Amino acid sequence: MRKGLPEIAGRVAVAEWGNLFAVVRGHVVRRRFASVPLATAATLLILVFSIVQHLPGGAKVVTGIGVVKASLPLDVSLLRTPLSLYVPALDLPVWGALAQVFLVFGLAEIVLGRRLTLVVAYVCTLAGTLFARVGVAIGPDHLFGFPQWVAHVRDTGPSAAVVALAVCVAFRTRAWWTGGVVALVMVAEAVVLPNLAGLEHVVALLTAVLIAAAVEVFGDFWPRVLAGVGAAAAVATEAARRTPAGALTR
């Protein structure tokens, strides 16, 4: 008897998202409302920045602490980059950014952990920001170069971090089709609409893949080494404590 379409779709969904669902469900059952404090804080921060930058004089405050442009000195850009993740674009609806950040940051916080989530979000955003600076520096005559006016474009928002975290979560939970679709959409966006944001998304995507692969290969290497060193030190200390003092002088 042929299997019905709903049954096939159910099996595909379980194969693709079963691991993710199991991890998220187990975490939420244990922690409940305390499951995603990082995602909650990031979402509230975006909301605050969105409100402040539309108040009289608020745009100047937000610009001074969280707006990045390729025309800025490198040290200023580096200082502003962490907060630039949470400054939403002026021409896009903030509710879309809030929903994306809460969902993707929340999944990443549960699957990857808070520390790795922050590392991926910051490093991939920084990679896109540095790519913009390099593109402006090499000029429009090169394949990945930009005209000088791009240096004055406001380069903020959580989109690069969202793309990167989505890829890392898909990699960790083995949701290969989901990760592939995200990558395909980002590449298609960069080809169809070749702008700064699209290319930065591709850079963030590639950076996220490198981070995910490195964590997969080396993620537990140093913790195991440190645990082994600690265990050896503890054994040596215990052996020295139990050894009679006279035995050490013979």
Coordinates of N, CA and C in Angstrom, one line a residue:
M1 N 0.8 -1.2 0.0 CA 0.0 0.0 0.0 C 0.9 1.2 0.0
R2 N 0.5 2.2 -0.8 CA 1.3 3.4 -0.9 C 1.1 4.3 0.3
K3 N 2.2 4.9 0.7 CA 2.1 5.7 1.9 C 1.5 7.1 1.5
G4 N 0.7 7.6 2.3 CA 0.1 8.9 2.0 C 1.1 10.0 2.1
L5 N 0.8 11.1 1.4 CA 1.6 12.3 1.4 C 1.9 12.8 2.8
P6 N 0.8 12.9 3.7 CA 1.1 13.4 5.1 C 2.1 12.6 5.8
E7 N 2.0 11.3 5.6 CA 2.9 10.4 6.4 C 4.4 10.6 5.9
I8 N 4.5 10.7 4.5 CA 5.9 11.0 4.0 C 6.4 12.3 4.5
A9 N 5.5 13.3 4.5 CA 5.9 14.7 4.9 C 6.3 14.6 6.4
G10 N 5.6 13.8 7.2 CA 5.9 13.7 8.6 C 7.2 13.1 8.8
R11 N 7.5 12.0 8.1 CA 8.8 11.4 8.2 C 10.0 12.3 7.8
V12 N 9.8 13.1 6.7 CA 10.8 14.0 6.3 C 11.0 15.1 7.4
A13 N 9.9 15.6 8.0 CA 10.1 16.6 9.0 C 10.8 16.0 10.2
V14 N 10.5 14.8 10.6 CA 11.2 14.2 11.8 C 12.6 14.0 11.5
A15 N 13.0 13.5 10.3 CA 14.4 13.3 9.9 C 15.1 14.7 9.9
E16 N 14.5 15.7 9.4 CA 15.1 17.0 9.3 C 15.2 17.8 10.6
W17 N 14.1 17.8 11.4 CA 14.0 18.7 12.6 C 13.8 17.9 13.9
G18 N 13.9 16.5 13.8 CA 13.7 15.7 15.0 C 14.7 16.0 16.1
N19 N 16.0 16.1 15.7 CA 17.0 16.4 16.7 C 16.8 17.8 17.3
L20 N 16.5 18.8 16.5 CA 16.3 20.1 17.0 C 15.1 20.2 17.9
F21 N 14.0 19.5 17.6 CA 12.8 19.5 18.4 C 13.1 18.9 19.7
A22 N 13.8 17.8 19.7 CA 14.1 17.1 21.0 C 15.0 17.9 21.9
V23 N 16.0 18.6 21.4 CA 16.9 19.4 22.2 C 16.1 20.6 22.8
V24 N 15.4 21.3 21.9 CA 14.6 22.5 22.4 C 13.6 22.1 23.4
R25 N 12.8 21.0 23.1 CA 11.7 20.6 24.0 C 12.3 20.2 25.4
G26 N 13.4 19.5 25.4 CA 14.0 19.1 26.7 C 14.5 20.3 27.5
H27 N 15.1 21.2 26.8 CA 15.6 22.4 27.5 C 14.4 23.3 28.0
V28 N 13.4 23.5 27.2 CA 12.3 24.3 27.6 C 11.5 23.6 28.8
V29 N 11.4 22.3 28.8 CA 10.7 21.6 29.9 C 11.5 21.8 31.2
R30 N 12.8 21.8 31.1 CA 13.6 21.9 32.3 C 13.7 23.4 32.8
R31 N 13.8 24.3 31.9 CA 14.1 25.7 32.3 C 12.8 26.6 32.2
R32 N 11.9 26.2 31.4 CA 10.7 27.0 31.2 C 11.0 28.4 30.7
F33 N 10.6 29.4 31.5 CA 10.7 30.8 31.1 C 12.1 31.3 31.2
A34 N 13.0 30.6 31.8 CA 14.4 31.0 31.9 C 15.2 30.3 30.8
S35 N 14.6 29.8 29.7 CA 15.3 29.1 28.7 C 16.1 29.9 27.8
V36 N 15.7 31.1 27.5 CA 16.4 31.9 26.5 C 16.6 33.4 27.0
P37 N 17.3 33.6 28.0 CA 17.5 35.0 28.5 C 18.3 35.8 27.5
L38 N 19.3 35.2 26.8 CA 20.1 36.0 25.8 C 19.2 36.4 24.6
A39 N 18.3 35.5 24.1 CA 17.4 35.9 23.0 C 16.5 37.0 23.5
T40 N 16.0 36.9 24.7 CA 15.0 37.9 25.2 C 15.7 39.2 25.3
A41 N 16.9 39.2 25.9 CA 17.7 40.5 26.0 C 18.0 41.1 24.7
A42 N 18.4 40.3 23.7 CA 18.7 40.8 22.4 C 17.5 41.4 21.7
T43 N 16.3 40.8 21.9 CA 15.1 41.3 21.3 C 14.7 42.6 21.9
L44 N 14.8 42.7 23.2 CA 14.4 43.9 23.9 C 15.4 45.0 23.6
L45 N 16.7 44.7 23.4 CA 17.6 45.7 23.0 C 17.3 46.3 21.6
I46 N 16.9 45.4 20.7 CA 16.5 45.9 19.3 C 15.3 46.8 19.4
L47 N 14.4 46.4 20.3 CA 13.2 47.3 20.5 C 13.5 48.6 21.0
V48 N 14.4 48.6 22.0 CA 14.8 49.9 22.7 C 15.5 50.8 21.7
F49 N 16.5 50.2 20.9 CA 17.2 51.0 19.9 C 16.2 51.6 18.8
S50 N 15.2 50.7 18.4 CA 14.2 51.2 17.4 C 13.4 52.4 18.0
I51 N 13.0 52.3 19.2 CA 12.2 53.4 19.8 C 13.1 54.7 19.9
V52 N 14.3 54.5 20.5 CA 15.2 55.6 20.8 C 15.5 56.4 19.5
Q53 N 15.9 55.6 18.4 CA 16.3 56.3 17.2 C 15.2 57.1 16.5
H54 N 14.0 56.9 16.9 CA 12.9 57.7 16.3 C 12.4 58.8 17.2
L55 N 13.1 59.0 18.3 CA 12.8 60.1 19.2 C 13.6 61.3 18.8
P56 N 13.2 62.5 19.2 CA 14.0 63.7 18.9 C 15.4 63.6 19.6
G57 N 16.4 63.7 18.8 CA 17.8 63.6 19.3 C 18.2 62.2 19.5
G58 N 17.3 61.2 19.4 CA 17.7 59.8 19.6 C 18.6 59.2 18.5
A59 N 18.4 59.7 17.3 CA 19.2 59.1 16.2 C 20.6 59.4 16.4
K60 N 20.9 60.6 16.9 CA 22.3 61.0 17.2 C 22.9 60.1 18.3
V61 N 22.2 59.8 19.3 CA 22.7 58.9 20.4 C 22.9 57.5 19.8
V62 N 22.0 57.0 19.1 CA 22.1 55.6 18.5 C 23.3 55.6 17.6
T63 N 23.5 56.6 16.7 CA 24.6 56.7 15.8 C 25.9 56.7 16.5
G64 N 26.0 57.4 17.6 CA 27.2 57.5 18.3 C 27.7 56.3 19.0
I65 N 26.8 55.3 19.3 CA 27.2 54.1 20.1 C 27.0 52.8 19.3
G66 N 26.2 52.9 18.2 CA 26.0 51.6 17.5 C 25.9 51.6 16.0
V67 N 26.1 52.7 15.4 CA 26.1 52.7 13.9 C 27.5 52.6 13.3
V68 N 27.6 51.6 12.4 CA 28.9 51.4 11.8 C 28.8 51.7 10.3
K69 N 29.9 52.4 9.8 CA 30.1 52.7 8.4 C 31.5 52.4 8.0
A70 N 31.7 52.0 6.8 CA 33.1 51.8 6.3 C 33.9 53.0 6.3
S71 N 33.3 54.2 6.3 CA 34.1 55.4 6.3 C 34.7 55.7 7.7
L72 N 34.2 55.1 8.7 CA 34.7 55.3 10.1 C 36.1 54.8 10.3
P73 N 36.9 55.3 11.2 CA 38.1 54.7 11.6 C 37.9 53.3 12.1
L74 N 38.9 52.4 11.9 CA 38.7 51.0 12.2 C 38.4 50.8 13.7
D75 N 39.1 51.5 14.6 CA 39.0 51.3 16.0 C 37.5 51.7 16.4
V76 N 37.0 52.8 15.8 CA 35.6 53.2 16.1 C 34.6 52.1 15.7
S77 N 34.8 51.5 14.5 CA 34.0 50.5 14.0 C 34.0 49.3 14.9
L78 N 35.2 48.9 15.4 CA 35.3 47.7 16.2 C 34.6 47.9 17.6
L79 N 34.7 49.2 18.1 CA 34.0 49.4 19.4 C 32.5 49.4 19.2
R80 N 32.0 49.9 18.0 CA 30.6 49.9 17.8 C 29.9 48.6 17.3
T81 N 30.8 47.7 16.8 CA 30.2 46.5 16.2 C 29.3 45.7 17.1
P82 N 29.7 45.5 18.4 CA 28.9 44.6 19.2 C 27.4 45.2 19.3
L83 N 27.3 46.5 19.5 CA 26.0 47.1 19.6 C 25.3 47.2 18.3
S84 N 26.1 47.3 17.2 CA 25.5 47.4 15.9 C 24.6 46.3 15.5
L85 N 24.8 45.1 16.1 CA 23.9 44.0 15.9 C 22.5 44.3 16.2
Y86 N 22.3 45.2 17.2 CA 21.0 45.4 17.8 C 20.3 46.7 17.3
V87 N 21.0 47.4 16.4 CA 20.4 48.6 15.8 C 19.7 48.3 14.5
P88 N 18.4 48.3 14.5 CA 17.7 47.8 13.3 C 17.8 48.8 12.1
A89 N 17.7 48.3 10.9 CA 17.7 49.2 9.8 C 16.5 50.1 9.8
L90 N 16.7 51.4 9.3 CA 15.6 52.4 9.3 C 14.5 52.1 8.3
D91 N 14.9 51.4 7.2 CA 13.9 51.2 6.1 C 13.3 49.8 6.1
L92 N 13.4 49.1 7.2 CA 12.8 47.8 7.3 C 11.9 47.7 8.6
P93 N 10.8 46.9 8.5 CA 9.9 46.9 9.7 C 10.7 46.2 10.9
V94 N 10.6 46.8 12.0 CA 11.3 46.3 13.2 C 10.7 45.0 13.7
W95 N 9.4 44.8 13.5 CA 8.8 43.6 14.0 C 9.4 42.4 13.3
G96 N 9.7 42.5 12.1 CA 10.4 41.3 11.4 C 11.7 41.0 12.1
A97 N 12.5 42.0 12.4 CA 13.8 41.8 13.1 C 13.6 41.2 14.4
L98 N 12.6 41.7 15.2 CA 12.3 41.2 16.5 C 12.0 39.7 16.5
A99 N 11.1 39.3 15.6 CA 10.7 37.9 15.5 C 11.9 37.0 15.1
Q100 N 12.7 37.5 14.1 CA 13.8 36.7 13.6 C 14.8 36.5 14.8
V101 N 15.1 37.6 15.5 CA 16.1 37.5 16.5 C 15.7 36.6 17.7
F102 N 14.4 36.8 18.1 CA 14.0 36.0 19.2 C 14.0 34.5 18.8
L103 N 13.5 34.2 17.6 CA 13.4 32.8 17.2 C 14.8 32.2 17.0
V104 N 15.7 32.8 16.2 CA 16.9 32.2 15.8 C 17.9 32.3 17.0
F105 N 18.0 33.5 17.7 CA 18.9 33.6 18.8 C 18.4 32.6 19.9
G106 N 17.1 32.4 20.1 CA 16.6 31.5 21.1 C 17.0 30.0 20.8
L107 N 16.8 29.6 19.5 CA 17.2 28.3 19.1 C 18.7 28.1 19.3
A108 N 19.5 29.1 18.9 CA 21.0 29.0 19.0 C 21.4 28.9 20.5
E109 N 20.8 29.7 21.3 CA 21.1 29.7 22.7 C 20.9 28.4 23.4
I110 N 19.8 27.7 22.9 CA 19.6 26.3 23.5 C 20.5 25.3 22.9
V111 N 20.7 25.3 21.5 CA 21.4 24.3 20.9 C 22.9 24.5 21.0
L112 N 23.4 25.7 20.8 CA 24.8 26.0 20.8 C 25.4 26.5 22.2
G113 N 24.5 27.0 23.0 CA 25.0 27.6 24.3 C 25.1 29.1 24.1
R114 N 25.1 29.8 25.2 CA 25.1 31.3 25.2 C 26.5 31.8 24.7
R115 N 27.5 31.2 25.2 CA 28.9 31.7 24.8 C 29.1 31.5 23.3
L116 N 28.9 30.4 22.7 CA 29.1 30.2 21.3 C 28.1 31.0 20.5
T117 N 26.9 31.2 21.0 CA 26.0 32.0 20.2 C 26.5 33.4 20.1
L118 N 27.0 34.0 21.2 CA 27.6 35.3 21.2 C 28.8 35.4 20.3
V119 N 29.6 34.4 20.3 CA 30.8 34.4 19.5 C 30.5 34.3 18.0
V120 N 29.5 33.5 17.6 CA 29.1 33.4 16.2 C 28.5 34.7 15.8
A121 N 27.6 35.2 16.6 CA 26.9 36.5 16.2 C 27.9 37.6 16.0
Y122 N 28.8 37.7 16.9 CA 29.8 38.8 16.8 C 30.8 38.6 15.7
V123 N 31.4 37.5 15.6 CA 32.5 37.2 14.6 C 31.9 37.3 13.2
C124 N 30.7 36.8 13.0 CA 30.2 36.8 11.6 C 29.7 38.2 11.2
T125 N 29.2 39.0 12.2 CA 28.9 40.4 11.9 C 30.2 41.2 11.6
L126 N 31.2 40.9 12.4 CA 32.5 41.6 12.2 C 33.1 41.3 10.9
A127 N 32.9 40.0 10.5 CA 33.5 39.6 9.2 C 32.8 40.4 8.0
G128 N 31.5 40.5 8.1 CA 30.8 41.3 7.1 C 31.2 42.8 7.1
T129 N 31.4 43.3 8.3 CA 31.8 44.7 8.4 C 33.2 45.0 7.8
L130 N 34.1 44.0 8.1 CA 35.4 44.2 7.6 C 35.4 43.9 6.1
F131 N 34.6 43.1 5.6 CA 34.4 42.8 4.1 C 34.0 44.1 3.4
A132 N 33.1 44.9 4.1 CA 32.6 46.1 3.5 C 33.8 47.1 3.4
R133 N 34.6 47.2 4.4 CA 35.8 48.1 4.4 C 36.8 47.7 3.3
V134 N 37.0 46.4 3.1 CA 37.9 45.9 2.1 C 37.4 46.2 0.7
G135 N 36.0 46.0 0.6 CA 35.4 46.2 -0.7 C 35.5 47.7 -1.2
V136 N 35.3 48.6 -0.2 CA 35.5 50.0 -0.5 C 36.9 50.4 -0.9
A137 N 37.8 49.7 -0.1 CA 39.2 50.1 -0.3 C 39.7 49.6 -1.7
I138 N 39.3 48.4 -2.2 CA 39.8 48.0 -3.5 C 39.1 48.6 -4.7
G139 N 37.9 49.2 -4.4 CA 37.2 49.9 -5.4 C 36.3 49.1 -6.4
P140 N 35.5 49.7 -7.2 CA 34.5 49.0 -8.0 C 35.1 48.3 -9.2
D141 N 36.4 48.5 -9.5 CA 37.0 47.8 -10.6 C 37.2 46.3 -10.3
H142 N 37.1 45.9 -9.1 CA 37.3 44.5 -8.7 C 36.0 43.8 -8.5
L143 N 36.0 42.5 -8.6 CA 34.7 41.7 -8.5 C 33.9 42.0 -7.2
F144 N 34.6 42.0 -6.1 CA 34.0 42.2 -4.8 C 34.2 43.6 -4.3
G145 N 34.5 44.6 -5.2 CA 34.7 45.9 -4.8 C 33.5 46.8 -4.8
F146 N 33.5 47.9 -4.0 CA 32.3 48.8 -4.0 C 32.8 50.2 -4.3
P147 N 31.8 51.0 -4.8 CA 32.1 52.4 -5.1 C 32.3 53.2 -3.7
Q148 N 32.9 54.3 -3.8 CA 33.2 55.1 -2.5 C 31.9 55.4 -1.7
W149 N 30.8 55.7 -2.4 CA 29.6 56.1 -1.7 C 29.1 55.0 -0.7
V150 N 29.5 53.7 -0.9 CA 29.1 52.7 0.0 C 29.7 52.8 1.4
A151 N 30.9 53.6 1.4 CA 31.5 53.8 2.7 C 30.7 54.6 3.7
H152 N 29.7 55.3 3.1 CA 28.8 56.1 4.0 C 27.5 55.5 4.2
V153 N 27.3 54.2 3.8 CA 26.1 53.5 4.0 C 26.0 53.0 5.4
R154 N 24.9 53.1 6.1 CA 24.8 52.6 7.5 C 24.8 51.1 7.5
D155 N 25.7 50.5 8.2 CA 25.9 49.0 8.1 C 25.6 48.4 9.5
T156 N 24.3 48.3 9.8 CA 23.9 47.8 11.1 C 22.8 46.8 10.9
G157 N 22.4 46.2 12.0 CA 21.3 45.2 12.0 C 21.7 43.8 12.3
P158 N 20.8 43.0 12.8 CA 21.1 41.6 13.2 C 21.0 40.6 12.1
S159 N 20.8 41.0 10.8 CA 20.5 40.0 9.8 C 21.7 39.1 9.6
A160 N 22.9 39.6 9.5 CA 24.1 38.7 9.3 C 24.2 37.7 10.5
A161 N 24.0 38.2 11.7 CA 24.1 37.3 12.8 C 23.0 36.2 12.8
V162 N 21.8 36.6 12.3 CA 20.7 35.6 12.2 C 21.0 34.6 11.2
V163 N 21.5 35.0 10.0 CA 21.9 34.0 9.0 C 23.0 33.0 9.5
A164 N 24.0 33.6 10.2 CA 25.1 32.8 10.7 C 24.6 31.8 11.7
L165 N 23.8 32.2 12.7 CA 23.3 31.4 13.7 C 22.4 30.3 13.2
A166 N 21.6 30.6 12.2 CA 20.7 29.6 11.6 C 21.5 28.5 11.0
V167 N 22.6 28.9 10.3 CA 23.5 27.9 9.7 C 24.1 27.0 10.7
C168 N 24.6 27.6 11.8 CA 25.3 26.8 12.8 C 24.3 25.9 13.6
V169 N 23.1 26.3 13.8 CA 22.1 25.5 14.4 C 21.8 24.3 13.5
A170 N 21.6 24.6 12.2 CA 21.3 23.5 11.3 C 22.5 22.5 11.2
F171 N 23.7 23.0 11.2 CA 24.9 22.2 11.2 C 24.9 21.3 12.5
R172 N 24.7 21.9 13.6 CA 24.8 21.1 14.9 C 23.7 20.0 15.0
T173 N 22.5 20.3 14.5 CA 21.4 19.4 14.6 C 21.2 18.5 13.4
R174 N 22.2 18.7 12.4 CA 22.2 17.9 11.2 C 20.9 18.1 10.4
A175 N 20.4 19.3 10.4 CA 19.3 19.7 9.5 C 19.9 20.2 8.2
W176 N 20.4 19.3 7.4 CA 21.2 19.6 6.2 C 20.4 20.4 5.2
W177 N 19.1 19.9 5.0 CA 18.3 20.6 4.0 C 18.0 22.0 4.4
T178 N 17.7 22.2 5.7 CA 17.4 23.6 6.1 C 18.6 24.5 6.0
G179 N 19.8 24.0 6.4 CA 21.0 24.8 6.2 C 21.3 25.1 4.7
G180 N 21.0 24.1 3.9 CA 21.2 24.3 2.4 C 20.3 25.3 1.8
V181 N 19.0 25.3 2.3 CA 18.1 26.3 1.8 C 18.5 27.7 2.2
V182 N 18.9 27.8 3.5 CA 19.4 29.1 4.0 C 20.5 29.6 3.1
A183 N 21.5 28.7 2.9 CA 22.7 29.1 2.0 C 22.2 29.5 0.6
L184 N 21.4 28.7 0.0 CA 20.9 29.0 -1.3 C 20.2 30.3 -1.4
V185 N 19.3 30.6 -0.5 CA 18.6 31.9 -0.5 C 19.6 33.0 -0.4
M186 N 20.6 32.9 0.5 CA 21.5 34.0 0.7 C 22.4 34.2 -0.6
V187 N 22.8 33.2 -1.2 CA 23.6 33.3 -2.5 C 22.7 33.9 -3.6
A188 N 21.4 33.4 -3.7 CA 20.5 33.9 -4.7 C 20.3 35.4 -4.5
E189 N 20.1 35.8 -3.2 CA 19.9 37.2 -2.9 C 21.1 38.1 -3.4
A190 N 22.3 37.6 -3.1 CA 23.5 38.3 -3.5 C 23.6 38.4 -5.0
V191 N 23.2 37.4 -5.7 CA 23.3 37.4 -7.2 C 22.2 38.3 -7.8
V192 N 21.0 38.1 -7.3 CA 19.8 38.9 -7.9 C 19.9 40.3 -7.5
L193 N 20.2 40.6 -6.2 CA 20.3 41.9 -5.7 C 21.7 42.2 -5.2
P194 N 22.6 42.4 -6.1 CA 24.0 42.6 -5.6 C 24.2 43.9 -4.9
N195 N 24.0 43.9 -3.6 CA 24.2 45.1 -2.7 C 25.1 44.7 -1.5
L196 N 25.4 45.7 -0.7 CA 26.2 45.5 0.4 C 25.7 44.4 1.4
A197 N 24.4 44.5 1.7 CA 23.8 43.6 2.7 C 23.8 42.2 2.2
G198 N 23.5 42.0 0.9 CA 23.5 40.6 0.4 C 24.9 40.0 0.4
L199 N 25.9 40.7 0.0 CA 27.2 40.2 0.1 C 27.7 39.9 1.5
E200 N 27.3 40.8 2.4 CA 27.7 40.6 3.8 C 27.0 39.3 4.4
H201 N 25.8 39.1 3.9 CA 25.1 37.8 4.4 C 25.9 36.6 3.9
V202 N 26.4 36.6 2.7 CA 27.2 35.5 2.2 C 28.5 35.4 2.9
V203 N 29.2 36.5 3.3 CA 30.4 36.4 4.1 C 30.1 35.9 5.5
A204 N 29.0 36.3 6.1 CA 28.6 35.8 7.4 C 28.3 34.3 7.3
L205 N 27.7 33.9 6.2 CA 27.4 32.4 6.0 C 28.6 31.6 5.9
L206 N 29.6 32.0 5.1 CA 30.9 31.3 5.0 C 31.6 31.3 6.3
T207 N 31.6 32.4 7.0 CA 32.3 32.4 8.3 C 31.6 31.5 9.3
A208 N 30.3 31.4 9.3 CA 29.6 30.5 10.1 C 29.9 29.0 9.8
V209 N 30.0 28.7 8.6 CA 30.3 27.3 8.2 C 31.7 27.0 8.7
L210 N 32.7 27.9 8.6 CA 34.0 27.6 9.1 C 34.0 27.4 10.7
I211 N 33.2 28.3 11.3 CA 33.2 28.2 12.8 C 32.5 26.8 13.2
A212 N 31.4 26.5 12.5 CA 30.7 25.2 12.8 C 31.6 24.0 12.6
A213 N 32.3 24.0 11.5 CA 33.2 22.9 11.2 C 34.4 22.9 12.2
A214 N 34.9 24.0 12.6 CA 36.0 24.0 13.6 C 35.5 23.5 15.0
V215 N 34.3 23.9 15.4 CA 33.8 23.4 16.6 C 33.5 21.9 16.6
E216 N 33.0 21.5 15.4 CA 32.8 20.1 15.2 C 34.0 19.2 15.4
V217 N 35.1 19.7 14.8 CA 36.4 19.0 14.8 C 37.2 19.2 16.1
F218 N 37.3 20.4 16.6 CA 38.1 20.7 17.7 C 37.4 21.2 18.9
G219 N 36.0 21.2 18.9 CA 35.3 21.8 20.0 C 35.5 21.2 21.3
D220 N 35.7 19.9 21.4 CA 35.9 19.3 22.7 C 37.3 18.8 22.9
F221 N 38.3 19.3 22.1 CA 39.6 18.9 22.2 C 40.3 19.5 23.4
W222 N 40.3 20.8 23.5 CA 40.9 21.5 24.6 C 40.2 21.2 25.9
P223 N 38.9 21.2 26.0 CA 38.3 20.8 27.3 C 38.8 19.4 27.8
R224 N 39.0 18.4 26.8 CA 39.4 17.1 27.2 C 40.9 17.2 27.7
V225 N 41.7 18.0 27.0 CA 43.1 18.2 27.4 C 43.2 18.8 28.8
L226 N 42.4 19.8 29.0 CA 42.5 20.5 30.3 C 41.9 19.5 31.4
A227 N 40.9 18.8 31.1 CA 40.4 17.8 32.1 C 41.5 16.7 32.4
G228 N 42.2 16.3 31.3 CA 43.2 15.3 31.6 C 44.4 15.9 32.4
V229 N 44.8 17.1 32.1 CA 45.8 17.8 32.9 C 45.4 17.9 34.4
G230 N 44.1 18.3 34.6 CA 43.6 18.5 35.9 C 43.6 17.2 36.7
A231 N 43.1 16.1 36.0 CA 43.1 14.8 36.6 C 44.5 14.3 37.0
A232 N 45.5 14.5 36.1 CA 46.9 14.1 36.4 C 47.4 14.9 37.5
A233 N 47.1 16.2 37.6 CA 47.6 17.1 38.7 C 47.0 16.6 40.0
A234 N 45.7 16.2 40.0 CA 45.1 15.8 41.2 C 45.7 14.5 41.7
V235 N 45.9 13.5 40.7 CA 46.6 12.3 41.1 C 48.0 12.5 41.7
A236 N 48.7 13.4 41.0 CA 50.1 13.7 41.5 C 50.1 14.3 42.9
T237 N 49.1 15.2 43.1 CA 49.0 15.8 44.5 C 48.6 14.8 45.5
E238 N 47.7 14.0 45.2 CA 47.2 13.0 46.2 C 48.4 12.0 46.5
A239 N 49.1 11.6 45.4 CA 50.3 10.7 45.6 C 51.3 11.3 46.5
A240 N 51.6 12.6 46.3 CA 52.6 13.3 47.1 C 52.1 13.4 48.5
R241 N 50.8 13.6 48.7 CA 50.3 13.8 50.1 C 50.4 12.5 50.9
R242 N 50.2 11.4 50.2 CA 50.3 10.1 50.8 C 51.7 9.5 51.0
T243 N 52.6 10.0 50.2 CA 54.0 9.5 50.3 C 54.6 10.0 51.6
P244 N 55.2 9.1 52.5 CA 55.8 9.5 53.7 C 57.0 10.5 53.4
A245 N 57.2 11.5 54.3 CA 58.2 12.5 54.1 C 59.6 11.8 54.0
G246 N 59.8 10.7 54.8 CA 61.2 10.1 54.8 C 61.5 9.4 53.5
A247 N 60.4 9.0 52.8 CA 60.6 8.3 51.5 C 61.1 9.3 50.4
L248 N 60.8 10.5 50.6 CA 61.2 11.5 49.6 C 62.7 11.9 49.7
T249 N 63.3 11.6 50.9 CA 64.7 12.0 51.2 C 65.7 10.9 50.9
R250 N 65.2 9.7 50.6 CA 66.1 8.6 50.4 C 66.7 8.7 49.0

